[in-house]
Short mmCIF file of C-alpha atoms and ligand atoms in Angstrom, two decimals:
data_model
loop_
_atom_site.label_atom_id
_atom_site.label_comp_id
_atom_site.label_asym_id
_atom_site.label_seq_id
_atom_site.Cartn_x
_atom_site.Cartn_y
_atom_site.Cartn_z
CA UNK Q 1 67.58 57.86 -127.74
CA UNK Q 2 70.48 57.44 -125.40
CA UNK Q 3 68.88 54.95 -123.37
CA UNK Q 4 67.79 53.16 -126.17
CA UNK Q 5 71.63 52.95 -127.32
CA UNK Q 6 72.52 51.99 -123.67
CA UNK Q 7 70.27 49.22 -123.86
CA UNK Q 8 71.14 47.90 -127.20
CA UNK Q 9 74.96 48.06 -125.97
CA UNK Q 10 74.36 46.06 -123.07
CA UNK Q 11 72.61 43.29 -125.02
CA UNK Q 12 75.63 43.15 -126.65
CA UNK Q 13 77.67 42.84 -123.66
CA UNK Q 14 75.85 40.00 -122.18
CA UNK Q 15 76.16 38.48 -126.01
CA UNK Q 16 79.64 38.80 -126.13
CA UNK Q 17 79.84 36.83 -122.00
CA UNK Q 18 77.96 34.43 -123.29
CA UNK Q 19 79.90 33.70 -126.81
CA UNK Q 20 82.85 34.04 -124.45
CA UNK Q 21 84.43 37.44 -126.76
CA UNK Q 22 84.94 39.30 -123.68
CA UNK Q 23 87.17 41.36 -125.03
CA UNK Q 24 84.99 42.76 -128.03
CA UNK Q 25 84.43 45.99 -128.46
CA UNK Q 26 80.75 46.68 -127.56
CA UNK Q 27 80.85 50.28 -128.57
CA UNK Q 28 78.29 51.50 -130.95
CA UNK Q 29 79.51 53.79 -133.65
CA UNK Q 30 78.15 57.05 -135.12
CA UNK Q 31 77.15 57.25 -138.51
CA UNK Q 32 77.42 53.84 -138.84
CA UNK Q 33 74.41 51.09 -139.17
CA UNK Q 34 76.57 48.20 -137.31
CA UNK Q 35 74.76 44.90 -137.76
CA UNK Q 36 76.68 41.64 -136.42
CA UNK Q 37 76.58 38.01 -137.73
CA UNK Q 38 78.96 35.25 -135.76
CA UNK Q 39 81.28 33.20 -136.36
CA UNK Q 40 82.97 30.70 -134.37
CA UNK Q 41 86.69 28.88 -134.84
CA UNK Q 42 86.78 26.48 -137.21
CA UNK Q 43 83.39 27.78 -139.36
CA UNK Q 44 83.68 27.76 -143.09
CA UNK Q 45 81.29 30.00 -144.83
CA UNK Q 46 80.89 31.62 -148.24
CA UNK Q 47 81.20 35.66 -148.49
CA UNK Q 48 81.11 37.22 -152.22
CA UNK Q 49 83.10 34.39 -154.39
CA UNK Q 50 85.59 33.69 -151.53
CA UNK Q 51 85.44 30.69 -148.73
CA UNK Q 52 86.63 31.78 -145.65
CA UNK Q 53 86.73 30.08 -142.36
CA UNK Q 54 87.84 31.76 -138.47
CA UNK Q 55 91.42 30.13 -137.80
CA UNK Q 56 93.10 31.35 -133.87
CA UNK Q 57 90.57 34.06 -133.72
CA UNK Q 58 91.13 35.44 -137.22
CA UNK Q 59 88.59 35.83 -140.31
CA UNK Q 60 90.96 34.30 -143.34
CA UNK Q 61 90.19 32.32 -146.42
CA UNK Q 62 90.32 29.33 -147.29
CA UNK Q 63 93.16 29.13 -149.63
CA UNK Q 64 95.50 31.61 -147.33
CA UNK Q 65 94.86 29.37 -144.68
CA UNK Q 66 96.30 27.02 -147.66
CA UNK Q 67 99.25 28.35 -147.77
CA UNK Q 68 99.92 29.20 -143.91
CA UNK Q 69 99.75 25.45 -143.68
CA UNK Q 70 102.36 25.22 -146.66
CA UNK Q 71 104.23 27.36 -144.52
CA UNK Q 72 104.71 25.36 -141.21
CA UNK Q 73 104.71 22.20 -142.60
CA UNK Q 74 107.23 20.15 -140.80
CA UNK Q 75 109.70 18.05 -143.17
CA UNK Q 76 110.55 14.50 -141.52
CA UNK Q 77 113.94 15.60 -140.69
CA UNK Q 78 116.02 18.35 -139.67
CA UNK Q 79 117.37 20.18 -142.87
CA UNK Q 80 120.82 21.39 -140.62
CA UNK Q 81 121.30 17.82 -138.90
CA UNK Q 82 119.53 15.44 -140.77
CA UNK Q 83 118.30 13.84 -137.77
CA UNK Q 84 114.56 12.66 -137.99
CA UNK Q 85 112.55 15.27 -136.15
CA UNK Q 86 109.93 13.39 -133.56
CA UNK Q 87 110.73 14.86 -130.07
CA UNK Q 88 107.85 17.46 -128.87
CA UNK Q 89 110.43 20.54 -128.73
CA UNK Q 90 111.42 19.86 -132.47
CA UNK Q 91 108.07 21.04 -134.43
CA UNK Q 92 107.69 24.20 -132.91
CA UNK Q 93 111.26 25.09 -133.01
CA UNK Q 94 111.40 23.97 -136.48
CA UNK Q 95 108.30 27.07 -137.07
CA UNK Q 96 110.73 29.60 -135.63
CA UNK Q 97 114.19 28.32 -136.89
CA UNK Q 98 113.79 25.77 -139.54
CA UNK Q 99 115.57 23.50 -137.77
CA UNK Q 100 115.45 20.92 -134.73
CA UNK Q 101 115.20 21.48 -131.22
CA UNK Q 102 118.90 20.40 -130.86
CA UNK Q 103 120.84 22.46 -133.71
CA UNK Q 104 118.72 25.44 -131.95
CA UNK Q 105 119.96 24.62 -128.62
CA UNK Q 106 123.86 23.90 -130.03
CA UNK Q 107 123.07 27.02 -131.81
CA UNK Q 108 122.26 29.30 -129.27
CA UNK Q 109 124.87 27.66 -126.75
CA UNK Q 110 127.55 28.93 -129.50
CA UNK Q 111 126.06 32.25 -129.46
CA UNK Q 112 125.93 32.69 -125.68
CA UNK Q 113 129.75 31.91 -125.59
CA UNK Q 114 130.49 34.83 -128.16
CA UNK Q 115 128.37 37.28 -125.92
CA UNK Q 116 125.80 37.37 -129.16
CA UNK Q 117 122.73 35.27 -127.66
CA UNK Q 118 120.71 38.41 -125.94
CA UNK Q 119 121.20 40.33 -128.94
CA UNK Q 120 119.99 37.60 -131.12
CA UNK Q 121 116.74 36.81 -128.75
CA UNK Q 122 115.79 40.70 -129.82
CA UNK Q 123 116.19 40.37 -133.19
CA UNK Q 124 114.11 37.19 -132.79
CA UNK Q 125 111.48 38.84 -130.90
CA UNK Q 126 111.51 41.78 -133.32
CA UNK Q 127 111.47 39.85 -136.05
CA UNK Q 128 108.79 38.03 -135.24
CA UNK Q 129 106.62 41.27 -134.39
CA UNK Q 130 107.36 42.17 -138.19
CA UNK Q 131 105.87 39.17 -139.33
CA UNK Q 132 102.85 40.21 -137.45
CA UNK Q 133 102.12 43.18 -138.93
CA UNK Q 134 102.65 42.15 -142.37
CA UNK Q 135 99.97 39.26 -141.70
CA UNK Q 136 98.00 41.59 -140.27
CA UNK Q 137 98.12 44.02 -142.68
CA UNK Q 138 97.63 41.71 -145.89
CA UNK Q 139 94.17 40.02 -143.56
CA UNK Q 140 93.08 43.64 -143.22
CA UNK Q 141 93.31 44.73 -146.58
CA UNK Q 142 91.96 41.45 -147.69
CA UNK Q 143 89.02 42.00 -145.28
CA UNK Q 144 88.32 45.34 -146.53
CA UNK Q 145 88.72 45.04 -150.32
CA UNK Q 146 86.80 41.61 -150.72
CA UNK Q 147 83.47 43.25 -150.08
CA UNK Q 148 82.44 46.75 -149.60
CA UNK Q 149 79.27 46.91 -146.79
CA UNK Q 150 81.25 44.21 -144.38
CA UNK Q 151 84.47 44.37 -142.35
CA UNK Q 152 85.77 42.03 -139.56
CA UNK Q 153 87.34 42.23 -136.18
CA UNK Q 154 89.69 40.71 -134.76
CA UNK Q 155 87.56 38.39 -132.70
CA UNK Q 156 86.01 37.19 -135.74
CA UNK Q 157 82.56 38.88 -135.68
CA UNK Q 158 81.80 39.99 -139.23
CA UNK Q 159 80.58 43.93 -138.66
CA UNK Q 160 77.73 45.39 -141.66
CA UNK Q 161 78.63 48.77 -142.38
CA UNK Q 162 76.03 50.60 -144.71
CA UNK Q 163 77.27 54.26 -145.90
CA UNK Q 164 80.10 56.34 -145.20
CA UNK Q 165 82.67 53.37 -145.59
CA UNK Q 166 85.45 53.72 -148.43
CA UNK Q 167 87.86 51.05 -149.80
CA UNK Q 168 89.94 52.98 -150.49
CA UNK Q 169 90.53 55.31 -147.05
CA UNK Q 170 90.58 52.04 -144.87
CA UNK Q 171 92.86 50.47 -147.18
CA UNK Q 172 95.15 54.02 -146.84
CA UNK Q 173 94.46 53.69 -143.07
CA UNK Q 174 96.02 50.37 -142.71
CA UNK Q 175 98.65 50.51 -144.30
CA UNK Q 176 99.70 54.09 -143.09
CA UNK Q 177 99.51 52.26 -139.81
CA UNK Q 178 101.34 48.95 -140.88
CA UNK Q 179 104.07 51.29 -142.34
CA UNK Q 180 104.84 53.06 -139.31
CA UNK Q 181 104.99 50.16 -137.10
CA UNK Q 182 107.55 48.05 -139.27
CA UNK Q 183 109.32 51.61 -139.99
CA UNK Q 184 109.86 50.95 -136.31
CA UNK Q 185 110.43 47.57 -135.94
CA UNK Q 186 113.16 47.98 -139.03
CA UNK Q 187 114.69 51.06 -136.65
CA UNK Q 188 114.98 48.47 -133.84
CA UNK Q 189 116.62 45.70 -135.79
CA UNK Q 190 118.99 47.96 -137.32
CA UNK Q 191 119.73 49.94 -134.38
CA UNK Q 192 120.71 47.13 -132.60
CA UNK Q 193 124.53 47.63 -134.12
CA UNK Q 194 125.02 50.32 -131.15
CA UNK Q 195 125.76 53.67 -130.68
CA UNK Q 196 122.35 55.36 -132.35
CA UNK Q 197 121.03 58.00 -129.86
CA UNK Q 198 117.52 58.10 -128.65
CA UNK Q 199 114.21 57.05 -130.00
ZN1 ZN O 1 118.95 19.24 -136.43
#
């Protein structure tokens, strides 16, 4: 038994090399029948009555994907200058700040003069980690609650789980888990005024 489990693990291993997910988790679970199916970036497949495709690593449908493209789209110019917005440092600034490479950097130049720019680089930072959980939370619960016998990793590898799953306790799980983290992001950001003591 065990060294049928270390073998099937290792298979596994030398799967996950070769797909290049050397990070995965190779661990076999108890009580769990685990079977895998892959996917690869830029797949688009059909799962219950959703499409979903594998986006920077990530299982996500179709239409979210949709409307993360809504999101970053890049108007032709700069909605604080009005200058058009073609230089290579303007469309990923505009992601962050909404705004052109330039108005950031006159932006942040003003703030470093009032003493304000390392405090705002935090918030930025922290801010930004608060987006990520509340992505990561909505994909999760999406993952779980679209069908019952499947759930995804990270790394995109769609994982069969027959029996002892619940809907409901994952979905409980991950948002338990998304609450505490932005409880403590939301601590940070708010901290940041000054004279809170520890933690
Ligand atoms: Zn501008």
């Amino acid at each position: 038994m065990l060294k049928k489990e270390f073998k099937r693990k290792d298979v596994q291993r030398a799967r996950n090399l070769i797909t290049g997910k050397t990070g995965a988790s190779t661990g076999t679970q108890i009580g769990y029948n685990k079977k895998t199916e892959d996917y690869k970036e830029g797949d688009v497949w059909t799962e219950g009555r959703k499409t979903w495709t594998i986006k920077n690593g990530i299982k996500q449908t179709v239409s979210k994907l949709d409307a993360i493209k809504k999101e970053v789209y890049i108007p032709l110019s700069c909605p604080c200058c009005g200058k058009i917005m073609k230089k290579r440092l303007d469309k990923p600034n505009y992601k962050i700040h909404k705004k052109c490479f330039d108005c950031v950097v006159e932006f942040e130049h003003k703030l470093r003069i009032r003493g304000e720019y390392d405090d705002y680089k935090k918030k930025l930072v922290t801010k930004n980690s608060l987006d990520i959980v509340n992505e990561m939370e909505s994909y999760l619960l999406d993952a779980i609650n679209t069908s019952n016998s499947s759930f995804v990793s990270e790394d995109g590898v769609i994982e069969k789980w027959t029996g002892g799953v619940s809907k409901k306790e994952w979905s409980q799980k991950v948002k338990e888990a998304s609450q505490t983290r932005r409880e403590h992001l939301e601590k940070e950001l708010n901290d940041k005024e000054g004279t809170k003591g520890t933690n």
